Short mmCIF file of C-alpha atoms and ligand atoms in Angstrom, two decimals:
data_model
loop_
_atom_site.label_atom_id
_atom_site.label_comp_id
_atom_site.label_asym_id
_atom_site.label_seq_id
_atom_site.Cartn_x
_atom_site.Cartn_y
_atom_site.Cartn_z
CA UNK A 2 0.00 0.00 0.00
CA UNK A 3 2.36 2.49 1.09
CA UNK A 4 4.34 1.76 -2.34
CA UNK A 5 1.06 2.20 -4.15
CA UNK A 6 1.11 5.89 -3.04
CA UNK A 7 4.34 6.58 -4.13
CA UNK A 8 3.93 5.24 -7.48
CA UNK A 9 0.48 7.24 -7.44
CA UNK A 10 2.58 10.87 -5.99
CA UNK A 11 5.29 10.33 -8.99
CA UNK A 12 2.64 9.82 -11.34
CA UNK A 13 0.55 12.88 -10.31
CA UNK A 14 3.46 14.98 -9.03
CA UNK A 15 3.54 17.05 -12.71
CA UNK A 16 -0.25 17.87 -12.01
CA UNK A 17 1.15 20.25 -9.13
CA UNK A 18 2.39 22.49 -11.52
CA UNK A 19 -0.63 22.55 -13.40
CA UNK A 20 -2.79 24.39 -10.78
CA UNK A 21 -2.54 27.94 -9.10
CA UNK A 22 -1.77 28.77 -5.24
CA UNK A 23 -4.72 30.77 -3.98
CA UNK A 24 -3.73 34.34 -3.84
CA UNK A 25 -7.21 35.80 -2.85
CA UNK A 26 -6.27 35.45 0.40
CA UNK A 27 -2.20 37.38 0.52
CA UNK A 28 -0.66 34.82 2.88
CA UNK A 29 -2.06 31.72 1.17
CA UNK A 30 0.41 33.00 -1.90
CA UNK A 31 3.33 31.88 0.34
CA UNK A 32 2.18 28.20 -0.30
CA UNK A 33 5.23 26.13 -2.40
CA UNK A 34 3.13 24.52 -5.34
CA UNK A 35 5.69 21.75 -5.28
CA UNK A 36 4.25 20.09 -2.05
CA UNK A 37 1.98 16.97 -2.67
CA UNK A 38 1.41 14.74 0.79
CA UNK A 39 -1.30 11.46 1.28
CA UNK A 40 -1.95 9.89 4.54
CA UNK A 41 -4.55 7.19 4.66
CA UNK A 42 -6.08 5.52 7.81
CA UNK A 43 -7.67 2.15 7.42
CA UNK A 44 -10.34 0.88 9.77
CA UNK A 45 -8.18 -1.96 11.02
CA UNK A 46 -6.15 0.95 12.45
CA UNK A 47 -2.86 0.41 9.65
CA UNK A 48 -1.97 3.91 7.80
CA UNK A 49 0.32 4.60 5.04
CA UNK A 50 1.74 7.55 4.06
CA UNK A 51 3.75 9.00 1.32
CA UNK A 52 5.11 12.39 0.53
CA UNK A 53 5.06 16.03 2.23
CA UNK A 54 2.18 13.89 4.92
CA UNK A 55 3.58 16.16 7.51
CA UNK A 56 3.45 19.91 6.15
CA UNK A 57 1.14 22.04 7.52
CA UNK A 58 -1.18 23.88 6.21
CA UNK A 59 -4.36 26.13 6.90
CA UNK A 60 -7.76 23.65 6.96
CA UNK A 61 -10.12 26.48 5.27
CA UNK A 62 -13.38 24.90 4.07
CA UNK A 63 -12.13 21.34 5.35
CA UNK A 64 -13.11 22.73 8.38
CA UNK A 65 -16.83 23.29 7.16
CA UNK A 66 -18.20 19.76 8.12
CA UNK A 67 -16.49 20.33 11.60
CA UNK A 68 -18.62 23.20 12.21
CA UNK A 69 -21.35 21.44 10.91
CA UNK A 70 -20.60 18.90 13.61
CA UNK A 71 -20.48 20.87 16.36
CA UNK A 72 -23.90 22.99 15.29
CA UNK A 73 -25.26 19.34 15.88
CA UNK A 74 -23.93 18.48 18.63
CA UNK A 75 -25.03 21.67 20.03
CA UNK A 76 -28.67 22.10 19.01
CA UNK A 77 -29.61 18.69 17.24
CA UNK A 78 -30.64 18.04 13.52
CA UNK A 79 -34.05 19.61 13.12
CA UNK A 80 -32.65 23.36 14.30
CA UNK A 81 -29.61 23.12 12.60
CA UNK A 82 -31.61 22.03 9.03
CA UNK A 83 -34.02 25.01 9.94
CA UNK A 84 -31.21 27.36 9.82
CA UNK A 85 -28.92 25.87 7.12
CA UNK A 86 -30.28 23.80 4.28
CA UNK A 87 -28.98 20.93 2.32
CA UNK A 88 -29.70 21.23 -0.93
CA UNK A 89 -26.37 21.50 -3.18
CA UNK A 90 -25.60 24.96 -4.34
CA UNK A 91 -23.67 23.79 -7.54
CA UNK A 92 -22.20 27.36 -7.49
CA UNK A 93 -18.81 28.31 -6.46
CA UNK A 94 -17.74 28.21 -3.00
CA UNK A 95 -18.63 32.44 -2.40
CA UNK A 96 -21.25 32.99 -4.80
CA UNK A 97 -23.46 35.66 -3.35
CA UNK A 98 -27.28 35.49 -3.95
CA UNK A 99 -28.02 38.95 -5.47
CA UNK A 100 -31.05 37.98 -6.94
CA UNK A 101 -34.39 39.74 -6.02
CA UNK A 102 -35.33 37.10 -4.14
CA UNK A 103 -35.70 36.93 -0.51
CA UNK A 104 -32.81 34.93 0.68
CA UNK A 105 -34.11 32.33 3.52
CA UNK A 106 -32.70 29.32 5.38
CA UNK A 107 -33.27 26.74 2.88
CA UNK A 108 -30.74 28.64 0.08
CA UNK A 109 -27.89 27.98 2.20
CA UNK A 110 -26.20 24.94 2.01
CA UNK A 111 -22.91 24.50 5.33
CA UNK A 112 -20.33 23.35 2.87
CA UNK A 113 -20.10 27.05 1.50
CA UNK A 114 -18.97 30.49 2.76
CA UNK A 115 -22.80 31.84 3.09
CA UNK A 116 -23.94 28.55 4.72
CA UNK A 117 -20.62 28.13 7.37
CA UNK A 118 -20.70 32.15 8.23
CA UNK A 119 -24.14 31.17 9.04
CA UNK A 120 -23.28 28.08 11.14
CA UNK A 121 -21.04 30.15 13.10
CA UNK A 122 -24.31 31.96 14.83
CA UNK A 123 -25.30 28.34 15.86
CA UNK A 124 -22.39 27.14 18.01
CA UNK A 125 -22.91 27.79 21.47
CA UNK A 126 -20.41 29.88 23.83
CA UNK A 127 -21.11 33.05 25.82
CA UNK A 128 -19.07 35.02 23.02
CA UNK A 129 -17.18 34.40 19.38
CA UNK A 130 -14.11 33.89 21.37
CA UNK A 131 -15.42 31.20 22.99
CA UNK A 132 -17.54 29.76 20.50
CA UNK A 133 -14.15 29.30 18.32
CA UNK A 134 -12.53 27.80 21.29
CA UNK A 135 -14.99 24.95 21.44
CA UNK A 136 -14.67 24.59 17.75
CA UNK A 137 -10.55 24.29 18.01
CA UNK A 138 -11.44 21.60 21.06
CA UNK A 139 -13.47 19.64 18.91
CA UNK A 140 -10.83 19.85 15.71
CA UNK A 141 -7.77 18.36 18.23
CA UNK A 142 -10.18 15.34 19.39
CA UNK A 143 -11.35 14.28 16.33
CA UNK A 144 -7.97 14.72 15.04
CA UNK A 145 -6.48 12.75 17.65
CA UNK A 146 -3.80 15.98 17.88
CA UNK A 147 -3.99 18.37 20.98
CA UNK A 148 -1.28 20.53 18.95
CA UNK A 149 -3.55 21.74 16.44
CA UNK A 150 -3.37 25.72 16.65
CA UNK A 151 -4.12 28.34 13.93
CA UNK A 152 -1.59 30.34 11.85
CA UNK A 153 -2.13 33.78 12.92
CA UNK A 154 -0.70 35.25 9.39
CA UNK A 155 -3.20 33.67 7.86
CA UNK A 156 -6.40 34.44 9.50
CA UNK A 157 -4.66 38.04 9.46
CA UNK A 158 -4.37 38.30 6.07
CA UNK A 159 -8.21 37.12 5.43
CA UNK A 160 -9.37 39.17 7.87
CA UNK A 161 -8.13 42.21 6.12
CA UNK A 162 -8.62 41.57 2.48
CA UNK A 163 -11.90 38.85 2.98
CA UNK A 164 -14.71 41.52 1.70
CA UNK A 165 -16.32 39.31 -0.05
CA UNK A 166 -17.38 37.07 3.05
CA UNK A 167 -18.06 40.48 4.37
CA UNK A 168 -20.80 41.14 1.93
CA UNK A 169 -21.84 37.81 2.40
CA UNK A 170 -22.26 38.28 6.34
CA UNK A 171 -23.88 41.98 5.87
CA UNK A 172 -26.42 39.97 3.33
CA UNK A 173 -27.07 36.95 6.15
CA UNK A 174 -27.59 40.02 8.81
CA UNK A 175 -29.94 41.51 5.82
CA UNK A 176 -32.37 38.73 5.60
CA UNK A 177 -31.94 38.09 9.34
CA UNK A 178 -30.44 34.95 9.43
CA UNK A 179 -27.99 36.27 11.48
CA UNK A 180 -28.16 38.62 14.22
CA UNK A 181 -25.18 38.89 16.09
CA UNK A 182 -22.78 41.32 15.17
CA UNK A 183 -21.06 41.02 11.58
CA UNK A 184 -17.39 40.97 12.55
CA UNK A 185 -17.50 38.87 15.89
CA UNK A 186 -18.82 36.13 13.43
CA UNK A 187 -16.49 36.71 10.65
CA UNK A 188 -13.48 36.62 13.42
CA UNK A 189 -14.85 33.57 14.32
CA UNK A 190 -15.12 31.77 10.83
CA UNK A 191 -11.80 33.40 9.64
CA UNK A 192 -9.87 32.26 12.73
CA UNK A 193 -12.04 28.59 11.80
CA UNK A 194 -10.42 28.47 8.04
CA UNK A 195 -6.79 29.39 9.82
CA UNK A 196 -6.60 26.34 11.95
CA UNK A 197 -2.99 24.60 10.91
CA UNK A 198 -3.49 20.69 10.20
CA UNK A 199 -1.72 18.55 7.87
CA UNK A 200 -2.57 15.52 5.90
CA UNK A 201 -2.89 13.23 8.92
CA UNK A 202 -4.88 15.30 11.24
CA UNK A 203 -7.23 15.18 7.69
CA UNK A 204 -7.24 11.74 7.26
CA UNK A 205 -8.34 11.36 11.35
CA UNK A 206 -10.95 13.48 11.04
CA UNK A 207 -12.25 12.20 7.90
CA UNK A 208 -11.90 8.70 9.58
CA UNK A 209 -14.33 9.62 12.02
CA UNK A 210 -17.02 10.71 9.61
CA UNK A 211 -15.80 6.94 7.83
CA UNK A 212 -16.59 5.13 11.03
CA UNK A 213 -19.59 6.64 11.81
CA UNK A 214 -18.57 8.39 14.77
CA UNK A 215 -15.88 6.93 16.59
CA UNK A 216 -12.52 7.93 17.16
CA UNK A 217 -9.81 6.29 15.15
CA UNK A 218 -7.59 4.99 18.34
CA UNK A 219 -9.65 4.62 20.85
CA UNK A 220 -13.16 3.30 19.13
CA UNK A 221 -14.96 5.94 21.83
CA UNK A 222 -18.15 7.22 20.25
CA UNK A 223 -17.14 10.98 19.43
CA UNK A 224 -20.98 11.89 17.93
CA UNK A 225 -24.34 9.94 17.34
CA UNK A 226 -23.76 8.10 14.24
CA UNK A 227 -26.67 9.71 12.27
CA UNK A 228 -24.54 13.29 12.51
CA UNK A 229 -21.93 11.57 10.48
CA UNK A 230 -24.49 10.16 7.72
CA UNK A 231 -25.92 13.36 7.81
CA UNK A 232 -22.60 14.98 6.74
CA UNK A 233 -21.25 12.21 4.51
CA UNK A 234 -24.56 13.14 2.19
CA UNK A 235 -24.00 17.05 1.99
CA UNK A 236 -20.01 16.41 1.73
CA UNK A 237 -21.23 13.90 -1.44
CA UNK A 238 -23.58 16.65 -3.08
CA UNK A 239 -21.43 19.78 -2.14
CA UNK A 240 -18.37 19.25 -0.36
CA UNK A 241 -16.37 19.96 -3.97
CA UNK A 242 -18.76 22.86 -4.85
CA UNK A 243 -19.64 22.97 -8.47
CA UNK A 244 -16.93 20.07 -9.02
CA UNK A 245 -18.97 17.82 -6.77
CA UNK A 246 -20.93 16.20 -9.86
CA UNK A 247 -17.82 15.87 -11.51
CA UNK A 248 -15.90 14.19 -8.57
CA UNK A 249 -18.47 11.77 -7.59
CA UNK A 250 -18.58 10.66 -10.93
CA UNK A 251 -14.84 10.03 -11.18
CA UNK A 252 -14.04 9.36 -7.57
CA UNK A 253 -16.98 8.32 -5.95
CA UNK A 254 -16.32 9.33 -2.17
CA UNK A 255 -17.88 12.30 0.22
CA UNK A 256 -15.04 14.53 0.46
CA UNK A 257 -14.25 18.12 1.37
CA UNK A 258 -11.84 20.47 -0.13
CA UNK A 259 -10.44 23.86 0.92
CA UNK A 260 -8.11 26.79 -0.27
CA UNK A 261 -5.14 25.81 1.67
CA UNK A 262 -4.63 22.47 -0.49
CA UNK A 263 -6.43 19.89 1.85
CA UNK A 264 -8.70 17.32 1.28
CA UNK A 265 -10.29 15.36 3.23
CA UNK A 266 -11.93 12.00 1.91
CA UNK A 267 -13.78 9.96 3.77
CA UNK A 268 -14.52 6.47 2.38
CA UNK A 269 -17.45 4.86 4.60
CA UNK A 270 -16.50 1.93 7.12
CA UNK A 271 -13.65 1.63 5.29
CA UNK A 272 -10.85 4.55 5.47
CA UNK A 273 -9.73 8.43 5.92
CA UNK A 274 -7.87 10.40 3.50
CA UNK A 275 -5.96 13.77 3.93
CA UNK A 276 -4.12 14.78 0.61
CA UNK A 277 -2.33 18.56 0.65
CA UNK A 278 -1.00 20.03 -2.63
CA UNK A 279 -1.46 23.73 -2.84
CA UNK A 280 -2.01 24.52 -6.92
CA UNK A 281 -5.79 24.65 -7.03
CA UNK A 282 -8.07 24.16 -10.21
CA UNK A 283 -10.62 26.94 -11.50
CA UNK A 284 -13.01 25.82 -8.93
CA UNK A 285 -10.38 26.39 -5.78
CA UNK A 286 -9.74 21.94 -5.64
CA UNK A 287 -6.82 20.82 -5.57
CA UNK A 288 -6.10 19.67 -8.64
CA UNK A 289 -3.49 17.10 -7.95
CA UNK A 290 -5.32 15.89 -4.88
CA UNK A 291 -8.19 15.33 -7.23
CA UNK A 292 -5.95 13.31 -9.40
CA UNK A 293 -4.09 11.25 -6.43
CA UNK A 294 -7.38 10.25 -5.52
CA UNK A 295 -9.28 9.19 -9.15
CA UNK A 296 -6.24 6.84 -9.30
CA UNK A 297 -6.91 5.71 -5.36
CA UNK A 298 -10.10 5.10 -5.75
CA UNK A 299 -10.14 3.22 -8.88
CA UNK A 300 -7.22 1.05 -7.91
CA UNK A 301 -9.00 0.09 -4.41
CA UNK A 302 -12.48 0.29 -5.93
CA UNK A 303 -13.31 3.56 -3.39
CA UNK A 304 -16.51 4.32 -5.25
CA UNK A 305 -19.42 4.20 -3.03
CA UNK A 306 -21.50 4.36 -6.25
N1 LIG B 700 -11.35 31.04 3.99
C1 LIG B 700 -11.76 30.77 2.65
C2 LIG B 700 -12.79 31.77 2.19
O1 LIG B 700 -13.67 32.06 2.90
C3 LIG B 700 -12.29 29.37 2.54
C4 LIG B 700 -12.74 29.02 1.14
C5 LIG B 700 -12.36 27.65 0.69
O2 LIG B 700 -11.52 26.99 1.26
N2 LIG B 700 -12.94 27.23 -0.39
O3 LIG B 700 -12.73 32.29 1.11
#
């Protein structure tokens, strides 16, 4: 196995150079297009690993279904659905809806900006500071990694230039889907897309949601197993954005990509994924990740399909 991933990192390694390093955000420019890292956790607890497994990165929208987690754990599955919808967007990850239509609950979906800006309102704490706190917590257990911190450049960086999750706050707080006040939440999901992981702490987490639940050492129940089958099915429909048609057809797995170069793959009872390479396609996936884990999936027949 842990030959099969080199062969598959040589054989995708020129893709790396095919993709762009996000630049939206200043800091996130700094990334080296040349890293490309797998680490894969198997139920029966073995893990392989090839390649830059241990560079760290920022989560960004990886860290989308862990807020959706936590808005479960914290109010249960008919408020959060009443808040944030489920129905795929098929846009890109910050569309804005500018249409004359009333925006309401059911347009957002939690794997993009609008919908996770949104989610941020729903995790408990008596203030944003806290509130992110609890999310950190939550991103060390399920990682299995009380190290995990955020890089303060980062969240920085897209807390000065991010306007347009500004306008998508100020549109939230519009339609009253929001209430609290527009910064304190966008300090809170900034400092969320800054948390530093790397490809193992990915392919943890994304064991979790694999396993229904329980935590990849220990086999302690971590959340009720229907929170995990409720975000498998919005990772499958929308955890790609508009490439999430595309990458359940030639992949086959719910999955979650962000900015920073991670994603996370979660392959029911069976395994967890974390891939990092930083060049992104035109839809902000990484686009050797995406091709590490076609070849993955059909090799080890991943497809859920
Ligand atoms: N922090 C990023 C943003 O809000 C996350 C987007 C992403 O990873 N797709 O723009």
């Amino acid at each position: 196995m842990e030959e099969l991933l080199e062969e598959l990192l040589e054989e995708c390694r020129p893709y790396t150079q095919q993709g762009n390093v996000a630049t939206y955000i200043p800091e996130l420019a700094k990334g080296d297009p040349n890293d490309l890292g797998i680490y894969v956790l198997r139920s029966d607890g073995r893990h392989y690993q090839a390649g830059d497994y241990k560079k760290c990165f920022t989560i960004q929208s990886v860290v989308k279904p862990i807020l959706l987690l936590l808005a479960l754990l914290d109010n249960g599955e008919e408020y959060v659905r009443a808040r944030v919808g489920v129905e795929a967007t098929g846009k890109p990850f910050d569309a804005i809806n500018v249409t004359d239509q009333t925006l309401l609950s059911e347009h957002l979906n939690p794997m993009v900006n609008m919908g996770a800006i949104a989610m941020c309102t729903l995790i408990k704490g008596s203030d944003y500071n806290e509130r992110f706190q609890r999310l950190l917590e939550l991103t060390r257990t399920l990682a299995g990694n009380p190290n995990i911190g955020i890089n303060e450049d980062v969240f920085l960086s897209e807390k000065r230039t991010g306007n347009k999750n500004r306008a998508l706050a100020f549109l939230l707080k519009n339609y009253n889907i929001i209430q609290d006040d527009v910064e304190d939440v966008l300090d809170c999901y900034f400092k969320a897309c800054s948390i530093s992981v790397n490809s193992k702490d990915l392919a943890n987490i994304g064991f979790t949601l694999a396993s229904r639940g329980k935590h990849p050492q220990t086999d302690e129940r971590l959340y009720p197993s229907q929170y995990a089958h409720y975000v498998n099915a919005i990772l499958t429909t929308c955890g790609m954005y508009d490439g999430s048609g595309e990458f359940a057809v030639n992949v086959g797995v719910p999955a979650k990509s962000g900015v920073g170069g991670g994603i996370m793959a979660v392959v029911p009872t069976r395994m967890g994924i974390g891939i990092f390479s930083p060049g992104l396609d035109a839809k902000g996936n990484s686009l050797a990740g995406i091709q590490v884990l076609q070849r993955l999936a059909k090799r080890m027949y991943l497809s859920i399909f």
